[in-house]
PDB file of C-alpha atoms and ligand atoms in Angstrom:
ATOM      1  CA  MET A  63       7.177   5.157 -12.017  1.00 95.00           C
ATOM      2  CA  LEU A  64       4.841   2.063 -11.899  1.00 98.00           C
ATOM      3  CA  THR A  65       2.624   1.413 -14.889  1.00 98.00           C
ATOM      4  CA  VAL A  66      -0.251  -0.948 -14.669  1.00 98.00           C
ATOM      5  CA  ASN A  67      -1.534  -1.261 -18.329  1.00 98.00           C
ATOM      6  CA  ASN A  68      -4.749  -2.869 -19.323  1.00 98.00           C
ATOM      7  CA  VAL A  69      -4.635  -5.651 -16.646  1.00 98.00           C
ATOM      8  CA  ASN A  70      -7.128  -8.426 -16.209  1.00 98.00           C
ATOM      9  CA  LEU A  71      -7.029 -10.761 -13.265  1.00 98.00           C
ATOM     10  CA  HIS A  72      -9.322 -13.874 -12.628  1.00 98.00           C
ATOM     11  CA  TYR A  73      -9.908 -16.073  -9.650  1.00 98.00           C
ATOM     12  CA  GLY A  74     -11.006 -19.203 -11.421  1.00 97.00           C
ATOM     13  CA  ALA A  75     -13.761 -18.230 -13.822  1.00 96.00           C
ATOM     14  CA  ALA A  76     -14.570 -14.925 -11.725  1.00 98.00           C
ATOM     15  CA  GLN A  77     -12.817 -11.953 -13.291  1.00 98.00           C
ATOM     16  CA  ALA A  78     -11.867  -9.350 -10.558  1.00 98.00           C
ATOM     17  CA  LEU A  79     -10.078  -6.729 -12.854  1.00 98.00           C
ATOM     18  CA  ARG A  80     -11.198  -5.590 -16.272  1.00 98.00           C
ATOM     19  CA  GLY A  81      -8.676  -3.608 -18.424  1.00 98.00           C
ATOM     20  CA  VAL A  82      -7.361  -1.643 -15.357  1.00 98.00           C
ATOM     21  CA  SER A  83      -4.732   0.936 -16.095  1.00 98.00           C
ATOM     22  CA  VAL A  84      -3.086   2.896 -13.369  1.00 98.00           C
ATOM     23  CA  THR A  85       0.239   4.795 -13.091  1.00 98.00           C
ATOM     24  CA  ALA A  86       1.897   5.813  -9.856  1.00 98.00           C
ATOM     25  CA  GLU A  87       4.505   8.585 -10.335  1.00 97.00           C
ATOM     26  CA  MET A  88       7.650   8.850  -8.008  1.00 97.00           C
ATOM     27  CA  GLY A  89       7.207  11.686  -5.559  1.00 97.00           C
ATOM     28  CA  LYS A  90       3.427  11.451  -5.673  1.00 98.00           C
ATOM     29  CA  ILE A  91       0.569   9.757  -3.761  1.00 98.00           C
ATOM     30  CA  THR A  92      -1.640   7.961  -5.989  1.00 98.00           C
ATOM     31  CA  CYS A  93      -4.999   6.829  -4.318  1.00 98.00           C
ATOM     32  CA  VAL A  94      -7.364   4.291  -5.820  1.00 98.00           C
ATOM     33  CA  LEU A  95     -10.838   4.627  -4.108  1.00 97.00           C
ATOM     34  CA  GLY A  96     -13.581   1.980  -4.151  1.00 97.00           C
ATOM     35  CA  ARG A  97     -16.110   0.258  -1.914  1.00 96.00           C
ATOM     36  CA  ASN A  98     -15.965  -3.389  -0.757  1.00 96.00           C
ATOM     37  CA  GLY A  99     -15.115  -6.020  -3.169  1.00 96.00           C
ATOM     38  CA  VAL A 100     -14.505  -3.734  -6.309  1.00 97.00           C
ATOM     39  CA  GLY A 101     -11.056  -5.206  -6.793  1.00 98.00           C
ATOM     40  CA  LYS A 102      -8.625  -2.953  -4.868  1.00 98.00           C
ATOM     41  CA  SER A 103      -6.692  -5.664  -3.233  1.00 98.00           C
ATOM     42  CA  SER A 104      -6.651  -7.609  -6.401  1.00 98.00           C
ATOM     43  CA  LEU A 105      -4.895  -4.713  -8.054  1.00 98.00           C
ATOM     44  CA  LEU A 106      -2.304  -4.512  -5.332  1.00 98.00           C
ATOM     45  CA  ARG A 107      -1.846  -8.400  -5.588  1.00 98.00           C
ATOM     46  CA  ALA A 108      -1.252  -7.952  -9.389  1.00 98.00           C
ATOM     47  CA  VAL A 109       1.291  -5.291  -8.614  1.00 98.00           C
ATOM     48  CA  THR A 110       3.123  -7.088  -5.936  1.00 97.00           C
ATOM     49  CA  GLY A 111       3.103 -10.545  -7.669  1.00 97.00           C
ATOM     50  CA  GLN A 112       0.730 -12.240  -5.127  1.00 97.00           C
ATOM     51  CA  HIS A 113      -1.683 -13.284  -7.974  1.00 97.00           C
ATOM     52  CA  PRO A 114      -0.910 -13.627 -11.715  1.00 97.00           C
ATOM     53  CA  VAL A 115      -2.673 -11.301 -14.239  1.00 98.00           C
ATOM     54  CA  SER A 116      -4.491 -12.947 -17.087  1.00 98.00           C
ATOM     55  CA  ALA A 117      -3.804 -10.044 -19.480  1.00 98.00           C
ATOM     56  CA  GLY A 118      -1.943  -6.744 -19.552  1.00 98.00           C
ATOM     57  CA  THR A 119       1.542  -5.526 -18.236  1.00 98.00           C
ATOM     58  CA  ILE A 120       2.907  -4.287 -14.971  1.00 98.00           C
ATOM     59  CA  SER A 121       6.146  -2.378 -15.197  1.00 98.00           C
ATOM     60  CA  PHE A 122       8.355  -0.344 -12.852  1.00 97.00           C
ATOM     61  CA  GLU A 123      10.975   1.899 -14.020  1.00 95.00           C
ATOM     62  CA  GLY A 124      10.712   0.636 -17.511  1.00 94.00           C
ATOM     63  CA  GLU A 125      10.983  -2.842 -16.729  1.00 95.00           C
ATOM     64  CA  VAL A 126       8.232  -5.647 -17.182  1.00 97.00           C
ATOM     65  CA  LEU A 127       7.395  -7.315 -13.799  1.00 97.00           C
ATOM     66  CA  ASN A 128       4.867  -9.777 -15.178  1.00 96.00           C
ATOM     67  CA  GLY A 129       6.062 -13.354 -14.212  1.00 92.00           C
ATOM     68  CA  LEU A 130       8.314 -12.215 -11.330  1.00 97.00           C
ATOM     69  CA  PRO A 131       7.546 -13.600  -7.951  1.00 96.00           C
ATOM     70  CA  PRO A 132       6.771 -11.299  -4.967  1.00 96.00           C
ATOM     71  CA  TYR A 133      10.343 -11.379  -3.525  1.00 94.00           C
ATOM     72  CA  ALA A 134      11.868 -10.340  -6.833  1.00 96.00           C
ATOM     73  CA  ARG A 135       9.490  -7.400  -7.026  1.00 96.00           C
ATOM     74  CA  ALA A 136      10.554  -6.536  -3.513  1.00 95.00           C
ATOM     75  CA  LYS A 137      14.063  -6.476  -4.623  1.00 94.00           C
ATOM     76  CA  HIS A 138      13.030  -4.247  -7.503  1.00 95.00           C
ATOM     77  CA  GLY A 139      11.863  -1.725  -4.675  1.00 96.00           C
ATOM     78  CA  ILE A 140       8.241  -2.565  -4.340  1.00 97.00           C
ATOM     79  CA  GLY A 141       7.236  -2.385  -0.652  1.00 97.00           C
ATOM     80  CA  TYR A 142       4.012  -3.914   0.441  1.00 97.00           C
ATOM     81  CA  VAL A 143       1.675  -3.173   3.263  1.00 97.00           C
ATOM     82  CA  PRO A 144      -1.090  -5.780   2.948  1.00 96.00           C
ATOM     83  CA  GLN A 145      -4.666  -5.363   4.003  1.00 97.00           C
ATOM     84  CA  GLY A 146      -5.037  -6.510   7.719  1.00 94.00           C
ATOM     85  CA  ARG A 147      -1.414  -5.861   8.216  1.00 95.00           C
ATOM     86  CA  GLU A 148      -0.256  -9.487   8.317  1.00 96.00           C
ATOM     87  CA  ILE A 149       2.031  -8.967  11.311  1.00 97.00           C
ATOM     88  CA  PHE A 150       3.579 -12.070  12.854  1.00 97.00           C
ATOM     89  CA  PRO A 151       1.716 -12.288  16.293  1.00 97.00           C
ATOM     90  CA  LEU A 152       4.273 -14.331  17.993  1.00 98.00           C
ATOM     91  CA  LEU A 153       7.383 -12.512  16.874  1.00 98.00           C
ATOM     92  CA  THR A 154       8.439  -9.532  18.525  1.00 98.00           C
ATOM     93  CA  VAL A 155       8.329  -6.032  17.091  1.00 98.00           C
ATOM     94  CA  GLN A 156      12.030  -6.217  16.261  1.00 98.00           C
ATOM     95  CA  GLU A 157      11.814  -9.681  14.565  1.00 98.00           C
ATOM     96  CA  ASN A 158       8.702  -8.388  12.622  1.00 98.00           C
ATOM     97  CA  LEU A 159      10.836  -5.400  11.480  1.00 98.00           C
ATOM     98  CA  GLU A 160      13.732  -7.655  10.680  1.00 98.00           C
ATOM     99  CA  SER A 161      11.683 -10.009   8.532  1.00 96.00           C
ATOM    100  CA  GLY A 162      11.729  -7.060   5.917  1.00 96.00           C
ATOM    101  CA  TYR A 163      15.608  -8.122   5.603  1.00 96.00           C
ATOM    102  CA  ALA A 164      14.687 -10.890   3.091  1.00 92.00           C
ATOM    103  CA  PRO A 165      15.349  -9.062  -0.122  1.00 93.00           C
ATOM    104  CA  LEU A 166      18.381  -6.979   1.090  1.00 95.00           C
ATOM    105  CA  GLY A 167      21.999  -7.600   0.802  1.00 93.00           C
ATOM    106  CA  ARG A 168      24.106  -7.915   3.899  1.00 95.00           C
ATOM    107  CA  LYS A 169      25.144  -4.399   4.246  1.00 96.00           C
ATOM    108  CA  ASP A 170      21.661  -3.064   4.247  1.00 95.00           C
ATOM    109  CA  ARG A 171      20.284  -5.369   6.924  1.00 97.00           C
ATOM    110  CA  PHE A 172      19.628  -2.838   9.645  1.00 97.00           C
ATOM    111  CA  ILE A 173      16.564  -0.993  10.681  1.00 97.00           C
ATOM    112  CA  PRO A 174      16.710   2.628   9.571  1.00 96.00           C
ATOM    113  CA  ASP A 175      16.359   5.301  12.309  1.00 96.00           C
ATOM    114  CA  GLU A 176      13.847   7.106  10.241  1.00 94.00           C
ATOM    115  CA  ILE A 177      11.288   4.407  11.056  1.00 96.00           C
ATOM    116  CA  PHE A 178      11.607   5.132  14.747  1.00 97.00           C
ATOM    117  CA  SER A 179      11.373   8.947  14.202  1.00 94.00           C
ATOM    118  CA  LEU A 180       8.042   8.460  12.158  1.00 94.00           C
ATOM    119  CA  PHE A 181       6.769   5.843  14.665  1.00 96.00           C
ATOM    120  CA  PRO A 182       8.378   6.365  18.105  1.00 96.00           C
ATOM    121  CA  VAL A 183       6.062   3.829  19.518  1.00 95.00           C
ATOM    122  CA  LEU A 184       7.782   0.988  17.619  1.00 97.00           C
ATOM    123  CA  LYS A 185      10.907   1.807  19.404  1.00 97.00           C
ATOM    124  CA  SER A 186       9.442   1.570  22.928  1.00 96.00           C
ATOM    125  CA  MET A 187       7.883  -1.712  22.104  1.00 97.00           C
ATOM    126  CA  LEU A 188      10.937  -3.506  20.280  1.00 98.00           C
ATOM    127  CA  GLY A 189      10.557  -6.470  22.692  1.00 98.00           C
ATOM    128  CA  ARG A 190       6.749  -6.820  22.673  1.00 98.00           C
ATOM    129  CA  ARG A 191       5.000  -9.499  20.652  1.00 98.00           C
ATOM    130  CA  GLY A 192       3.432  -8.306  17.375  1.00 98.00           C
ATOM    131  CA  GLY A 193       0.029  -9.799  18.452  1.00 97.00           C
ATOM    132  CA  ASP A 194      -0.002  -7.681  21.696  1.00 97.00           C
ATOM    133  CA  LEU A 195       0.073  -4.313  19.766  1.00 96.00           C
ATOM    134  CA  SER A 196      -3.159  -2.324  19.208  1.00 95.00           C
ATOM    135  CA  GLY A 197      -4.511  -2.269  15.530  1.00 94.00           C
ATOM    136  CA  GLY A 198      -2.984   1.075  14.995  1.00 95.00           C
ATOM    137  CA  GLN A 199       0.393   0.117  16.182  1.00 96.00           C
ATOM    138  CA  GLN A 200       0.297  -2.931  14.005  1.00 97.00           C
ATOM    139  CA  GLN A 201      -0.418  -0.835  11.157  1.00 97.00           C
ATOM    140  CA  GLN A 202       2.600   1.389  11.999  1.00 96.00           C
ATOM    141  CA  LEU A 203       4.713  -1.784  12.377  1.00 97.00           C
ATOM    142  CA  ALA A 204       3.401  -3.022   8.910  1.00 97.00           C
ATOM    143  CA  ILE A 205       4.631   0.215   7.251  1.00 97.00           C
ATOM    144  CA  GLY A 206       7.923   0.207   9.243  1.00 97.00           C
ATOM    145  CA  ARG A 207       8.481  -3.342   8.041  1.00 97.00           C
ATOM    146  CA  ALA A 208       7.865  -2.331   4.500  1.00 97.00           C
ATOM    147  CA  MET A 209      10.334   0.601   4.850  1.00 96.00           C
ATOM    148  CA  VAL A 210      12.907  -1.710   6.009  1.00 97.00           C
ATOM    149  CA  THR A 211      12.978  -3.209   2.460  1.00 96.00           C
ATOM    150  CA  ARG A 212      14.093   0.276   1.324  1.00 96.00           C
ATOM    151  CA  PRO A 213      11.142   0.583  -1.019  1.00 97.00           C
ATOM    152  CA  LYS A 214      11.237   2.979  -4.086  1.00 97.00           C
ATOM    153  CA  ILE A 215       7.378   2.476  -4.192  1.00 98.00           C
ATOM    154  CA  LEU A 216       5.247   1.864  -1.244  1.00 97.00           C
ATOM    155  CA  VAL A 217       1.935  -0.050  -1.950  1.00 98.00           C
ATOM    156  CA  LEU A 218      -0.691   0.134   0.974  1.00 98.00           C
ATOM    157  CA  ASP A 219      -3.870  -1.821   1.119  1.00 98.00           C
ATOM    158  CA  GLU A 220      -6.476   0.310   3.300  1.00 97.00           C
ATOM    159  CA  PRO A 221      -4.011   1.462   5.967  1.00 96.00           C
ATOM    160  CA  THR A 222      -6.909   3.214   7.917  1.00 96.00           C
ATOM    161  CA  GLU A 223      -9.196   0.218   8.180  1.00 95.00           C
ATOM    162  CA  GLY A 224     -10.226  -0.405  11.855  1.00 92.00           C
ATOM    163  CA  ILE A 225      -7.962   2.372  13.258  1.00 94.00           C
ATOM    164  CA  GLN A 226      -8.680   5.151  15.558  1.00 92.00           C
ATOM    165  CA  PRO A 227      -8.562   8.823  14.220  1.00 92.00           C
ATOM    166  CA  SER A 228      -5.401   9.946  16.095  1.00 90.00           C
ATOM    167  CA  ILE A 229      -3.338   7.052  14.431  1.00 92.00           C
ATOM    168  CA  ILE A 230      -5.001   7.619  11.123  1.00 95.00           C
ATOM    169  CA  LYS A 231      -3.455  11.066  11.427  1.00 94.00           C
ATOM    170  CA  ASP A 232       0.057   9.927  12.312  1.00 92.00           C
ATOM    171  CA  ILE A 233      -0.262   7.405   9.304  1.00 95.00           C
ATOM    172  CA  GLY A 234      -1.166  10.160   7.026  1.00 96.00           C
ATOM    173  CA  ARG A 235       1.811  12.323   8.252  1.00 94.00           C
ATOM    174  CA  ALA A 236       4.197   9.492   7.709  1.00 94.00           C
ATOM    175  CA  ILE A 237       2.857   8.816   4.160  1.00 96.00           C
ATOM    176  CA  ARG A 238       3.271  12.442   3.190  1.00 96.00           C
ATOM    177  CA  TYR A 239       6.728  12.523   4.772  1.00 95.00           C
ATOM    178  CA  LEU A 240       7.943   9.515   2.802  1.00 95.00           C
ATOM    179  CA  ARG A 241       6.750  11.134  -0.533  1.00 96.00           C
ATOM    180  CA  ASP A 242       8.339  14.444   0.231  1.00 96.00           C
ATOM    181  CA  SER A 243      11.478  13.386   1.979  1.00 92.00           C
ATOM    182  CA  THR A 244      12.466  10.407  -0.178  1.00 90.00           C
ATOM    183  CA  GLY A 245      10.567  11.070  -3.486  1.00 93.00           C
ATOM    184  CA  MET A 246       9.231   7.606  -3.366  1.00 96.00           C
ATOM    185  CA  ALA A 247       6.024   6.720  -5.160  1.00 98.00           C
ATOM    186  CA  ILE A 248       3.037   5.854  -3.060  1.00 98.00           C
ATOM    187  CA  LEU A 249       0.086   3.791  -4.330  1.00 98.00           C
ATOM    188  CA  LEU A 250      -2.635   3.565  -1.833  1.00 97.00           C
ATOM    189  CA  VAL A 251      -6.027   1.881  -2.066  1.00 98.00           C
ATOM    190  CA  GLU A 252      -8.685   3.119   0.372  1.00 97.00           C
ATOM    191  CA  GLN A 253     -12.539   3.136   0.915  1.00 95.00           C
ATOM    192  CA  TYR A 254     -12.111   6.452   3.173  1.00 94.00           C
ATOM    193  CA  LEU A 255     -12.684   9.247   0.846  1.00 95.00           C
ATOM    194  CA  ASP A 256     -11.435  12.167   3.229  1.00 94.00           C
ATOM    195  CA  PHE A 257      -8.193  10.520   3.880  1.00 95.00           C
ATOM    196  CA  CYS A 258      -7.632   9.914   0.263  1.00 95.00           C
ATOM    197  CA  ARG A 259      -8.621  13.487  -0.634  1.00 94.00           C
ATOM    198  CA  GLU A 260      -6.381  15.095   1.875  1.00 93.00           C
ATOM    199  CA  LEU A 261      -3.345  12.997   0.949  1.00 96.00           C
ATOM    200  CA  ALA A 262      -3.486  12.162  -2.727  1.00 98.00           C
ATOM    201  CA  ASP A 263      -2.024  13.854  -5.699  1.00 98.00           C
ATOM    202  CA  GLN A 264      -3.771  11.651  -8.289  1.00 98.00           C
ATOM    203  CA  VAL A 265      -7.170   9.909  -7.649  1.00 98.00           C
ATOM    204  CA  TYR A 266      -8.646   6.887  -9.302  1.00 98.00           C
ATOM    205  CA  ILE A 267     -11.998   5.397  -8.629  1.00 97.00           C
ATOM    206  CA  MET A 268     -12.771   1.737  -9.108  1.00 97.00           C
ATOM    207  CA  ASP A 269     -16.079  -0.018  -9.482  1.00 96.00           C
ATOM    208  CA  ARG A 270     -16.646  -3.708 -10.124  1.00 96.00           C
ATOM    209  CA  GLY A 271     -13.290  -4.396 -11.440  1.00 98.00           C
ATOM    210  CA  GLU A 272     -12.917  -1.309 -13.514  1.00 98.00           C
ATOM    211  CA  ILE A 273     -11.372   2.129 -13.216  1.00 98.00           C
ATOM    212  CA  VAL A 274     -14.465   4.782 -13.713  1.00 96.00           C
ATOM    213  CA  HIS A 275     -12.623   7.889 -12.841  1.00 95.00           C
ATOM    214  CA  GLU A 276      -9.130   9.225 -13.069  1.00 96.00           C
ATOM    215  CA  GLY A 277      -7.669  12.765 -12.287  1.00 96.00           C
ATOM    216  CA  PRO A 278      -5.822  15.035  -9.902  1.00 97.00           C
ATOM    217  CA  ALA A 279      -7.156  15.237  -6.217  1.00 95.00           C
ATOM    218  CA  GLU A 280      -7.849  18.832  -6.498  1.00 93.00           C
ATOM    219  CA  THR A 281     -10.473  18.322  -9.180  1.00 94.00           C
ATOM    220  CA  LEU A 282     -12.272  15.297  -7.576  1.00 94.00           C
ATOM    221  CA  ASP A 283     -15.888  15.586  -7.632  1.00 93.00           C
ATOM    222  CA  THR A 284     -16.787  14.454  -4.146  1.00 92.00           C
ATOM    223  CA  ALA A 285     -20.382  13.776  -4.770  1.00 92.00           C
ATOM    224  CA  GLU A 286     -19.590  11.502  -7.761  1.00 91.00           C
ATOM    225  CA  ALA A 287     -16.751   9.817  -5.574  1.00 93.00           C
ATOM    226  CA  ARG A 288     -19.342   9.334  -2.743  1.00 93.00           C
ATOM    227  CA  ARG A 289     -21.849   7.915  -5.383  1.00 92.00           C
ATOM    228  CA  HIS A 290     -19.279   5.036  -6.232  1.00 92.00           C
ATOM    229  CA  LEU A 291     -18.394   4.477  -2.737  1.00 92.00           C
ATOM    230  CA  THR A 292     -22.066   3.851  -1.495  1.00 89.00           C
ATOM    231  CA  VAL A 293     -23.985   0.717  -2.696  1.00 75.00           C
TER     232      VAL A 293
HETATM  233  N1  ATP B 472      -8.914 -15.561  -3.517  1.00 80.40           N
HETATM  234  C1  ATP B 472     -10.010 -15.403  -4.048  1.00 80.40           C
HETATM  235  N2  ATP B 472     -10.675 -16.256  -4.613  1.00 80.40           N
HETATM  236  C2  ATP B 472     -11.984 -16.060  -5.188  1.00 80.40           C
HETATM  237  N3  ATP B 472     -12.515 -14.833  -5.416  1.00 80.40           N
HETATM  238  C3  ATP B 472     -11.790 -13.741  -4.754  1.00 80.40           C
HETATM  239  C4  ATP B 472     -10.583 -13.902  -4.101  1.00 80.40           C
HETATM  240  N4  ATP B 472     -10.164 -12.776  -3.537  1.00 80.40           N
HETATM  241  C5  ATP B 472     -11.097 -11.849  -3.985  1.00 80.40           C
HETATM  242  N5  ATP B 472     -12.167 -12.413  -4.682  1.00 80.40           N
HETATM  243  C6  ATP B 472     -13.160 -11.706  -5.230  1.00 80.40           C
HETATM  244  O1  ATP B 472     -12.683 -10.782  -6.194  1.00 80.40           O
HETATM  245  C7  ATP B 472     -13.519  -9.541  -6.033  1.00 80.40           C
HETATM  246  C8  ATP B 472     -12.570  -8.375  -5.652  1.00 80.40           C
HETATM  247  O2  ATP B 472     -11.936  -8.655  -4.482  1.00 80.40           O
HETATM  248  P1  ATP B 472     -10.775  -7.718  -3.785  1.00 80.40           P
HETATM  249  O3  ATP B 472     -10.401  -8.376  -2.420  1.00 80.40           O
HETATM  250  O4  ATP B 472      -9.918  -7.300  -4.724  1.00 80.40           O
HETATM  251  O5  ATP B 472     -11.811  -6.432  -3.344  1.00 80.40           O
HETATM  252  P2  ATP B 472     -11.449  -5.200  -2.493  1.00 80.40           P
HETATM  253  O6  ATP B 472     -11.818  -3.980  -3.273  1.00 80.40           O
HETATM  254  O7  ATP B 472      -9.980  -5.314  -2.112  1.00 80.40           O
HETATM  255  O8  ATP B 472     -12.507  -5.386  -1.264  1.00 80.40           O
HETATM  256  P3  ATP B 472     -12.315  -4.895   0.258  1.00 80.40           P
HETATM  257  O9  ATP B 472     -12.591  -3.571   0.327  1.00 80.40           O
HETATM  258  O10 ATP B 472     -13.449  -5.740   1.062  1.00 80.40           O
HETATM  259  O11 ATP B 472     -11.096  -5.315   0.599  1.00 80.40           O
HETATM  260  C9  ATP B 472     -14.419  -9.819  -4.965  1.00 80.40           C
HETATM  261  O12 ATP B 472     -15.699 -10.139  -5.826  1.00 80.40           O
HETATM  262  C10 ATP B 472     -13.977 -10.976  -4.271  1.00 80.40           C
HETATM  263  O13 ATP B 472     -15.013 -11.738  -3.739  1.00 80.40           O
HETATM  264 MG1   MG B 473      -9.231  -5.256  -0.088  1.00 80.40          MG
END
């Protein structure tokens, strides 16, 4: 299980996270909802080691991760699907997937078949350049690349952003499959309430750098959630 405990994060003098505490359990989908600019990506940057925290602790399976660089966290089993996907546009789909080999030992350096059963389109496009894929295909590739690293927890930053509804459904199915088949933990940040409600086991709502609601998805008050999601 991943535990974010009382974390502050700053960009210079500007504070983006204020005493944020979130846990993501194995075999569960944890969703953090919040509108533009409330600190969702900052939370994931803190978890993945892209940006240092100024207070609090981040631990995974009982081990404190503060101070570890991103690649060391990847080795610990934290898989990251960044906002905007960050596919290498000039590398092929195959090469983009292989870029996930970095934290792996030699014997694990292959692309698991599971990725192609979840996203068959990637198999048919292995030789294409990443930059030639549609937004939805790039999102599938970004999830595939994170899966190559054999994560124990998958951390996704707005996977539905700018993606057509049919592919959003595929992505939702894939996330659910990963939870159910491998028992991995999923930590998802989103602005899209319905996607989050359909998928999540546990929901947090973030506003202006703080967690303002926490609870199981079944008891989420949709009206209250919408209030936080509209300016
Ligand atoms: N590199 C940075 N330098 C300075 N300020 C930053 C930086 N990145 C983010 N911020 C600020 O920190 C706050 C939180 O940003 P963050 O990117 O975490 O929000 P977000 O919830 O992910 O937003 P979005 O939904 O638009 O992706 C915002 O006010 C943003 O302007
Ligand atoms: Mg963001």
